[in-house]
PDB file of C-alpha atoms in Angstrom:
ATOM      1  CA  MET A   1      -1.344  42.040  -8.145  1.00  0.00           C
ATOM      2  CA  SER A   2      -4.728  40.772  -7.708  1.00  0.00           C
ATOM      3  CA  ALA A   3      -3.122  37.677  -5.382  1.00  0.00           C
ATOM      4  CA  VAL A   4      -1.706  40.402  -2.856  1.00  0.00           C
ATOM      5  CA  LYS A   5      -4.594  42.349  -2.469  1.00  0.00           C
ATOM      6  CA  ARG A   6      -6.792  39.425  -1.498  1.00  0.00           C
ATOM      7  CA  VAL A   7      -3.989  38.601   1.021  1.00  0.00           C
ATOM      8  CA  GLN A   8      -4.246  41.531   2.139  1.00  0.00           C
ATOM      9  CA  LYS A   9      -8.056  41.849   2.185  1.00  0.00           C
ATOM     10  CA  PHE A  10      -7.687  38.902   4.789  1.00  0.00           C
ATOM     11  CA  LEU A  11      -5.179  40.527   6.776  1.00  0.00           C
ATOM     12  CA  GLN A  12      -7.631  43.471   7.057  1.00  0.00           C
ATOM     13  CA  GLN A  13     -10.387  41.230   8.571  1.00  0.00           C
ATOM     14  CA  ALA A  14      -7.918  39.679  11.000  1.00  0.00           C
ATOM     15  CA  GLU A  15      -6.948  43.154  11.887  1.00  0.00           C
ATOM     16  CA  LYS A  16     -10.963  43.649  12.618  1.00  0.00           C
ATOM     17  CA  ARG A  17     -11.530  40.436  14.317  1.00  0.00           C
ATOM     18  CA  ALA A  18      -8.319  40.804  16.970  1.00  0.00           C
ATOM     19  CA  THR A  19      -9.483  44.436  17.478  1.00  0.00           C
ATOM     20  CA  ALA A  20     -13.325  43.746  18.181  1.00  0.00           C
ATOM     21  CA  SER A  21     -12.933  42.919  21.688  1.00  0.00           C
ATOM     22  CA  VAL A  22     -10.957  45.735  22.624  1.00  0.00           C
ATOM     23  CA  ASN A  23     -13.292  48.367  24.226  1.00  0.00           C
ATOM     24  CA  LEU A  24     -11.408  51.693  24.852  1.00  0.00           C
ATOM     25  CA  SER A  25     -14.633  53.504  25.582  1.00  0.00           C
ATOM     26  CA  SER A  26     -15.779  51.767  29.266  1.00  0.00           C
ATOM     27  CA  SER A  27     -15.104  54.883  31.780  1.00  0.00           C
ATOM     28  CA  LYS A  28     -14.867  52.422  34.432  1.00  0.00           C
ATOM     29  CA  LYS A  29     -11.494  50.254  32.845  1.00  0.00           C
ATOM     30  CA  ARG A  30      -7.922  51.925  33.946  1.00  0.00           C
ATOM     31  CA  ASP A  31      -5.229  52.778  31.460  1.00  0.00           C
ATOM     32  CA  ARG A  32      -3.255  49.859  32.627  1.00  0.00           C
ATOM     33  CA  GLU A  33      -6.267  47.747  31.648  1.00  0.00           C
ATOM     34  CA  ARG A  34      -7.325  48.892  28.743  1.00  0.00           C
ATOM     35  CA  LEU A  35      -3.097  48.779  27.555  1.00  0.00           C
ATOM     36  CA  ALA A  36      -3.435  44.707  28.337  1.00  0.00           C
ATOM     37  CA  GLU A  37      -6.595  44.384  26.277  1.00  0.00           C
ATOM     38  CA  ILE A  38      -4.489  46.371  23.678  1.00  0.00           C
ATOM     39  CA  ALA A  39      -1.729  44.229  24.212  1.00  0.00           C
ATOM     40  CA  ARG A  40      -4.170  40.724  23.938  1.00  0.00           C
ATOM     41  CA  GLY A  41      -5.592  42.085  20.769  1.00  0.00           C
ATOM     42  CA  ASN A  42      -2.032  42.579  19.287  1.00  0.00           C
ATOM     43  CA  GLU A  43      -1.031  39.239  20.235  1.00  0.00           C
ATOM     44  CA  SER A  44      -3.633  37.485  18.712  1.00  0.00           C
ATOM     45  CA  LEU A  45      -3.508  39.554  15.917  1.00  0.00           C
ATOM     46  CA  LYS A  46       0.047  38.206  15.502  1.00  0.00           C
ATOM     47  CA  LYS A  47      -1.169  34.675  15.350  1.00  0.00           C
ATOM     48  CA  GLU A  48      -3.212  35.108  12.771  1.00  0.00           C
ATOM     49  CA  GLU A  49      -1.765  34.253   9.070  1.00  0.00           C
ATOM     50  CA  VAL A  50      -2.508  33.761   5.451  1.00  0.00           C
ATOM     51  CA  PHE A  51      -1.528  30.875   3.816  1.00  0.00           C
ATOM     52  CA  VAL A  52      -0.921  31.034   0.313  1.00  0.00           C
ATOM     53  CA  LYS A  53      -0.385  27.335  -1.139  1.00  0.00           C
ATOM     54  CA  ALA A  54       0.364  26.477  -5.126  1.00  0.00           C
ATOM     55  CA  THR A  55       1.405  23.298  -6.682  1.00  0.00           C
ATOM     56  CA  GLY A  56       2.988  23.344 -10.485  1.00  0.00           C
ATOM     57  CA  ARG A  57       3.018  26.542 -12.147  1.00  0.00           C
ATOM     58  CA  ALA A  58       1.283  28.704  -9.923  1.00  0.00           C
ATOM     59  CA  ILE A  59       4.360  27.670  -7.388  1.00  0.00           C
ATOM     60  CA  GLU A  60       6.271  30.795  -9.132  1.00  0.00           C
ATOM     61  CA  LYS A  61       3.182  32.952  -8.290  1.00  0.00           C
ATOM     62  CA  ALA A  62       2.862  32.462  -4.550  1.00  0.00           C
ATOM     63  CA  LEU A  63       6.714  32.712  -4.459  1.00  0.00           C
ATOM     64  CA  ARG A  64       6.383  36.464  -6.416  1.00  0.00           C
ATOM     65  CA  VAL A  65       2.899  37.370  -3.528  1.00  0.00           C
ATOM     66  CA  GLY A  66       5.543  36.044  -0.736  1.00  0.00           C
ATOM     67  CA  LYS A  67       8.073  38.348  -2.161  1.00  0.00           C
ATOM     68  CA  TRP A  68       6.040  41.806  -2.116  1.00  0.00           C
ATOM     69  CA  PHE A  69       5.372  41.087   1.532  1.00  0.00           C
ATOM     70  CA  GLU A  70       8.797  40.387   2.646  1.00  0.00           C
ATOM     71  CA  GLU A  71       9.977  43.283   0.522  1.00  0.00           C
ATOM     72  CA  ARG A  72       7.942  45.512   3.023  1.00  0.00           C
ATOM     73  CA  GLU A  73       9.550  43.845   6.417  1.00  0.00           C
ATOM     74  CA  CYS A  74       8.397  46.401   9.123  1.00  0.00           C
ATOM     75  CA  GLU A  75       4.831  45.035   8.340  1.00  0.00           C
ATOM     76  CA  TYR A  76       4.954  41.425   7.958  1.00  0.00           C
ATOM     77  CA  VAL A  77       6.626  38.316   8.488  1.00  0.00           C
ATOM     78  CA  VAL A  78       6.657  36.012   5.536  1.00  0.00           C
ATOM     79  CA  ARG A  79       7.995  32.126   5.929  1.00  0.00           C
ATOM     80  CA  VAL A  80       7.969  29.803   2.998  1.00  0.00           C
ATOM     81  CA  GLU A  81       7.806  26.087   3.081  1.00  0.00           C
ATOM     82  CA  THR A  82       8.192  23.624   0.660  1.00  0.00           C
ATOM     83  CA  GLY A  83       7.709  19.746   0.158  1.00  0.00           C
ATOM     84  CA  SER A  84       5.039  17.163  -1.729  1.00  0.00           C
ATOM     85  CA  VAL A  85       1.930  16.279  -1.563  1.00  0.00           C
ATOM     86  CA  LEU A  86       0.159  13.006  -2.972  1.00  0.00           C
ATOM     87  CA  VAL A  87      -2.703  14.152  -4.889  1.00  0.00           C
ATOM     88  CA  VAL A  88      -5.996  12.067  -6.828  1.00  0.00           C
ATOM     89  CA  ASP A  89      -6.751  11.872 -10.614  1.00  0.00           C
ATOM     90  CA  ASP A  90      -9.942  11.126 -11.826  1.00  0.00           C
ATOM     91  CA  VAL A  91      -8.513   8.688 -14.637  1.00  0.00           C
ATOM     92  CA  VAL A  92     -11.532   8.558 -17.286  1.00  0.00           C
ATOM     93  CA  GLU A  93     -10.673   6.862 -20.649  1.00  0.00           C
ATOM     94  CA  ASP A  94     -10.430   8.407 -24.555  1.00  0.00           C
ATOM     95  CA  GLU A  95     -13.648   7.782 -26.827  1.00  0.00           C
ATOM     96  CA  GLU A  96     -12.271  10.128 -29.224  1.00  0.00           C
ATOM     97  CA  ARG A  97      -9.075   8.217 -29.521  1.00  0.00           C
ATOM     98  CA  LYS A  98     -10.521   4.935 -29.798  1.00  0.00           C
ATOM     99  CA  ARG A  99     -12.842   6.615 -32.731  1.00  0.00           C
ATOM    100  CA  LYS A 100      -9.923   7.252 -34.580  1.00  0.00           C
ATOM    101  CA  LEU A 101      -8.145   4.341 -34.340  1.00  0.00           C
ATOM    102  CA  LYS A 102     -11.060   2.102 -35.594  1.00  0.00           C
ATOM    103  CA  GLU A 103     -11.008   4.256 -38.208  1.00  0.00           C
ATOM    104  CA  LYS A 104      -7.755   3.750 -39.576  1.00  0.00           C
ATOM    105  CA  VAL A 105      -8.375   0.284 -39.240  1.00  0.00           C
ATOM    106  CA  LYS A 106     -11.140   0.451 -41.867  1.00  0.00           C
ATOM    107  CA  GLY A 107      -9.727   3.312 -43.410  1.00  0.00           C
ATOM    108  CA  GLY A 108      -6.779   1.253 -44.134  1.00  0.00           C
ATOM    109  CA  ALA A 109      -8.223  -1.287 -45.625  1.00  0.00           C
ATOM    110  CA  SER A 110      -9.108   0.318 -48.868  1.00  0.00           C
ATOM    111  CA  GLN A 111      -5.660   1.094 -49.333  1.00  0.00           C
ATOM    112  CA  GLY A 112      -3.105  -1.518 -51.432  1.00  0.00           C
ATOM    113  CA  SER A 113       0.087  -0.528 -50.469  1.00  0.00           C
ATOM    114  CA  GLU A 114       2.333  -2.467 -47.991  1.00  0.00           C
ATOM    115  CA  SER A 115       3.000   0.769 -46.275  1.00  0.00           C
ATOM    116  CA  ALA A 116      -0.745   1.147 -45.409  1.00  0.00           C
ATOM    117  CA  ALA A 117      -1.129  -2.176 -44.235  1.00  0.00           C
ATOM    118  CA  LYS A 118       2.079  -1.625 -41.721  1.00  0.00           C
ATOM    119  CA  LYS A 119      -0.332   1.264 -40.656  1.00  0.00           C
ATOM    120  CA  GLN A 120      -3.361  -0.913 -40.573  1.00  0.00           C
ATOM    121  CA  ARG A 121      -1.741  -3.765 -38.540  1.00  0.00           C
ATOM    122  CA  ARG A 122       0.144  -1.088 -36.180  1.00  0.00           C
ATOM    123  CA  ALA A 123      -3.915   0.401 -35.643  1.00  0.00           C
ATOM    124  CA  ALA A 124      -5.391  -2.747 -35.323  1.00  0.00           C
ATOM    125  CA  SER A 125      -3.143  -3.438 -32.259  1.00  0.00           C
ATOM    126  CA  ALA A 126      -3.294  -0.343 -31.023  1.00  0.00           C
ATOM    127  CA  LEU A 127      -7.149  -0.983 -30.942  1.00  0.00           C
ATOM    128  CA  ALA A 128      -6.886  -4.000 -29.121  1.00  0.00           C
ATOM    129  CA  VAL A 129      -4.524  -2.926 -26.322  1.00  0.00           C
ATOM    130  CA  ALA A 130      -6.580   0.067 -25.819  1.00  0.00           C
ATOM    131  CA  GLU A 131     -10.161  -2.096 -25.647  1.00  0.00           C
ATOM    132  CA  GLU A 132      -8.598  -4.932 -23.475  1.00  0.00           C
ATOM    133  CA  GLU A 133      -6.684  -2.485 -21.674  1.00  0.00           C
ATOM    134  CA  GLU A 134      -8.366  -2.164 -17.696  1.00  0.00           C
ATOM    135  CA  LEU A 135      -8.464   1.247 -16.511  1.00  0.00           C
ATOM    136  CA  PRO A 136      -8.376   2.674 -13.201  1.00  0.00           C
ATOM    137  CA  GLU A 137     -10.590   4.417 -11.847  1.00  0.00           C
ATOM    138  CA  THR A 138      -8.472   6.415 -10.238  1.00  0.00           C
ATOM    139  CA  ARG A 139      -4.722   7.320 -10.201  1.00  0.00           C
ATOM    140  CA  THR A 140      -2.072   8.829  -7.184  1.00  0.00           C
ATOM    141  CA  ARG A 141       0.818  11.077  -7.591  1.00  0.00           C
ATOM    142  CA  TRP A 142       3.362  13.180  -5.892  1.00  0.00           C
ATOM    143  CA  VAL A 143       3.405  16.836  -6.947  1.00  0.00           C
ATOM    144  CA  ASN A 144       5.473  19.370  -5.682  1.00  0.00           C
ATOM    145  CA  LYS A 145       4.401  22.792  -3.538  1.00  0.00           C
ATOM    146  CA  VAL A 146       4.850  25.408  -1.871  1.00  0.00           C
ATOM    147  CA  GLU A 147       3.207  27.437   1.121  1.00  0.00           C
ATOM    148  CA  VAL A 148       3.826  31.081   1.988  1.00  0.00           C
ATOM    149  CA  SER A 149       2.572  32.210   5.177  1.00  0.00           C
ATOM    150  CA  ILE A 150       1.866  35.825   5.925  1.00  0.00           C
ATOM    151  CA  ALA A 151       1.076  37.867   9.055  1.00  0.00           C
ATOM    152  CA  PHE A 152       1.852  41.121  10.839  1.00  0.00           C
ATOM    153  CA  LYS A 153       4.808  41.659  12.472  1.00  0.00           C
TER     154      LYS A 153
END
């Protein structure tokens, strides 16, 4: 409901911007000119849209917001677009994982069983891979997205 209230707030601000230019108190204007001015304000209001964009788990919430406004179809126009977007992730080296692998390699030497030796060899090879592995600074991936646009009718 908080997202619905935010969208309503943005739409009210758009309404204020559209009606701010309308001056009905001027005595020099005729009724026809006043009506034309109101119509221009109304047209500019219809052009203003509020967009709710979401990716991942937030898609469901964005669609619920759009559905709420769609149920009030006499007041609002709702348009939904879906697609994919390219996102960039920063890659950070996992120091905690490396530390745990080093502890496994050191701790495995004290145990005498054959399975402990296998675990030690696996941990040592994983540590070697982790230390030699060149990590990129960033990674790109495609993510599904939804874009809900809401405007006054």
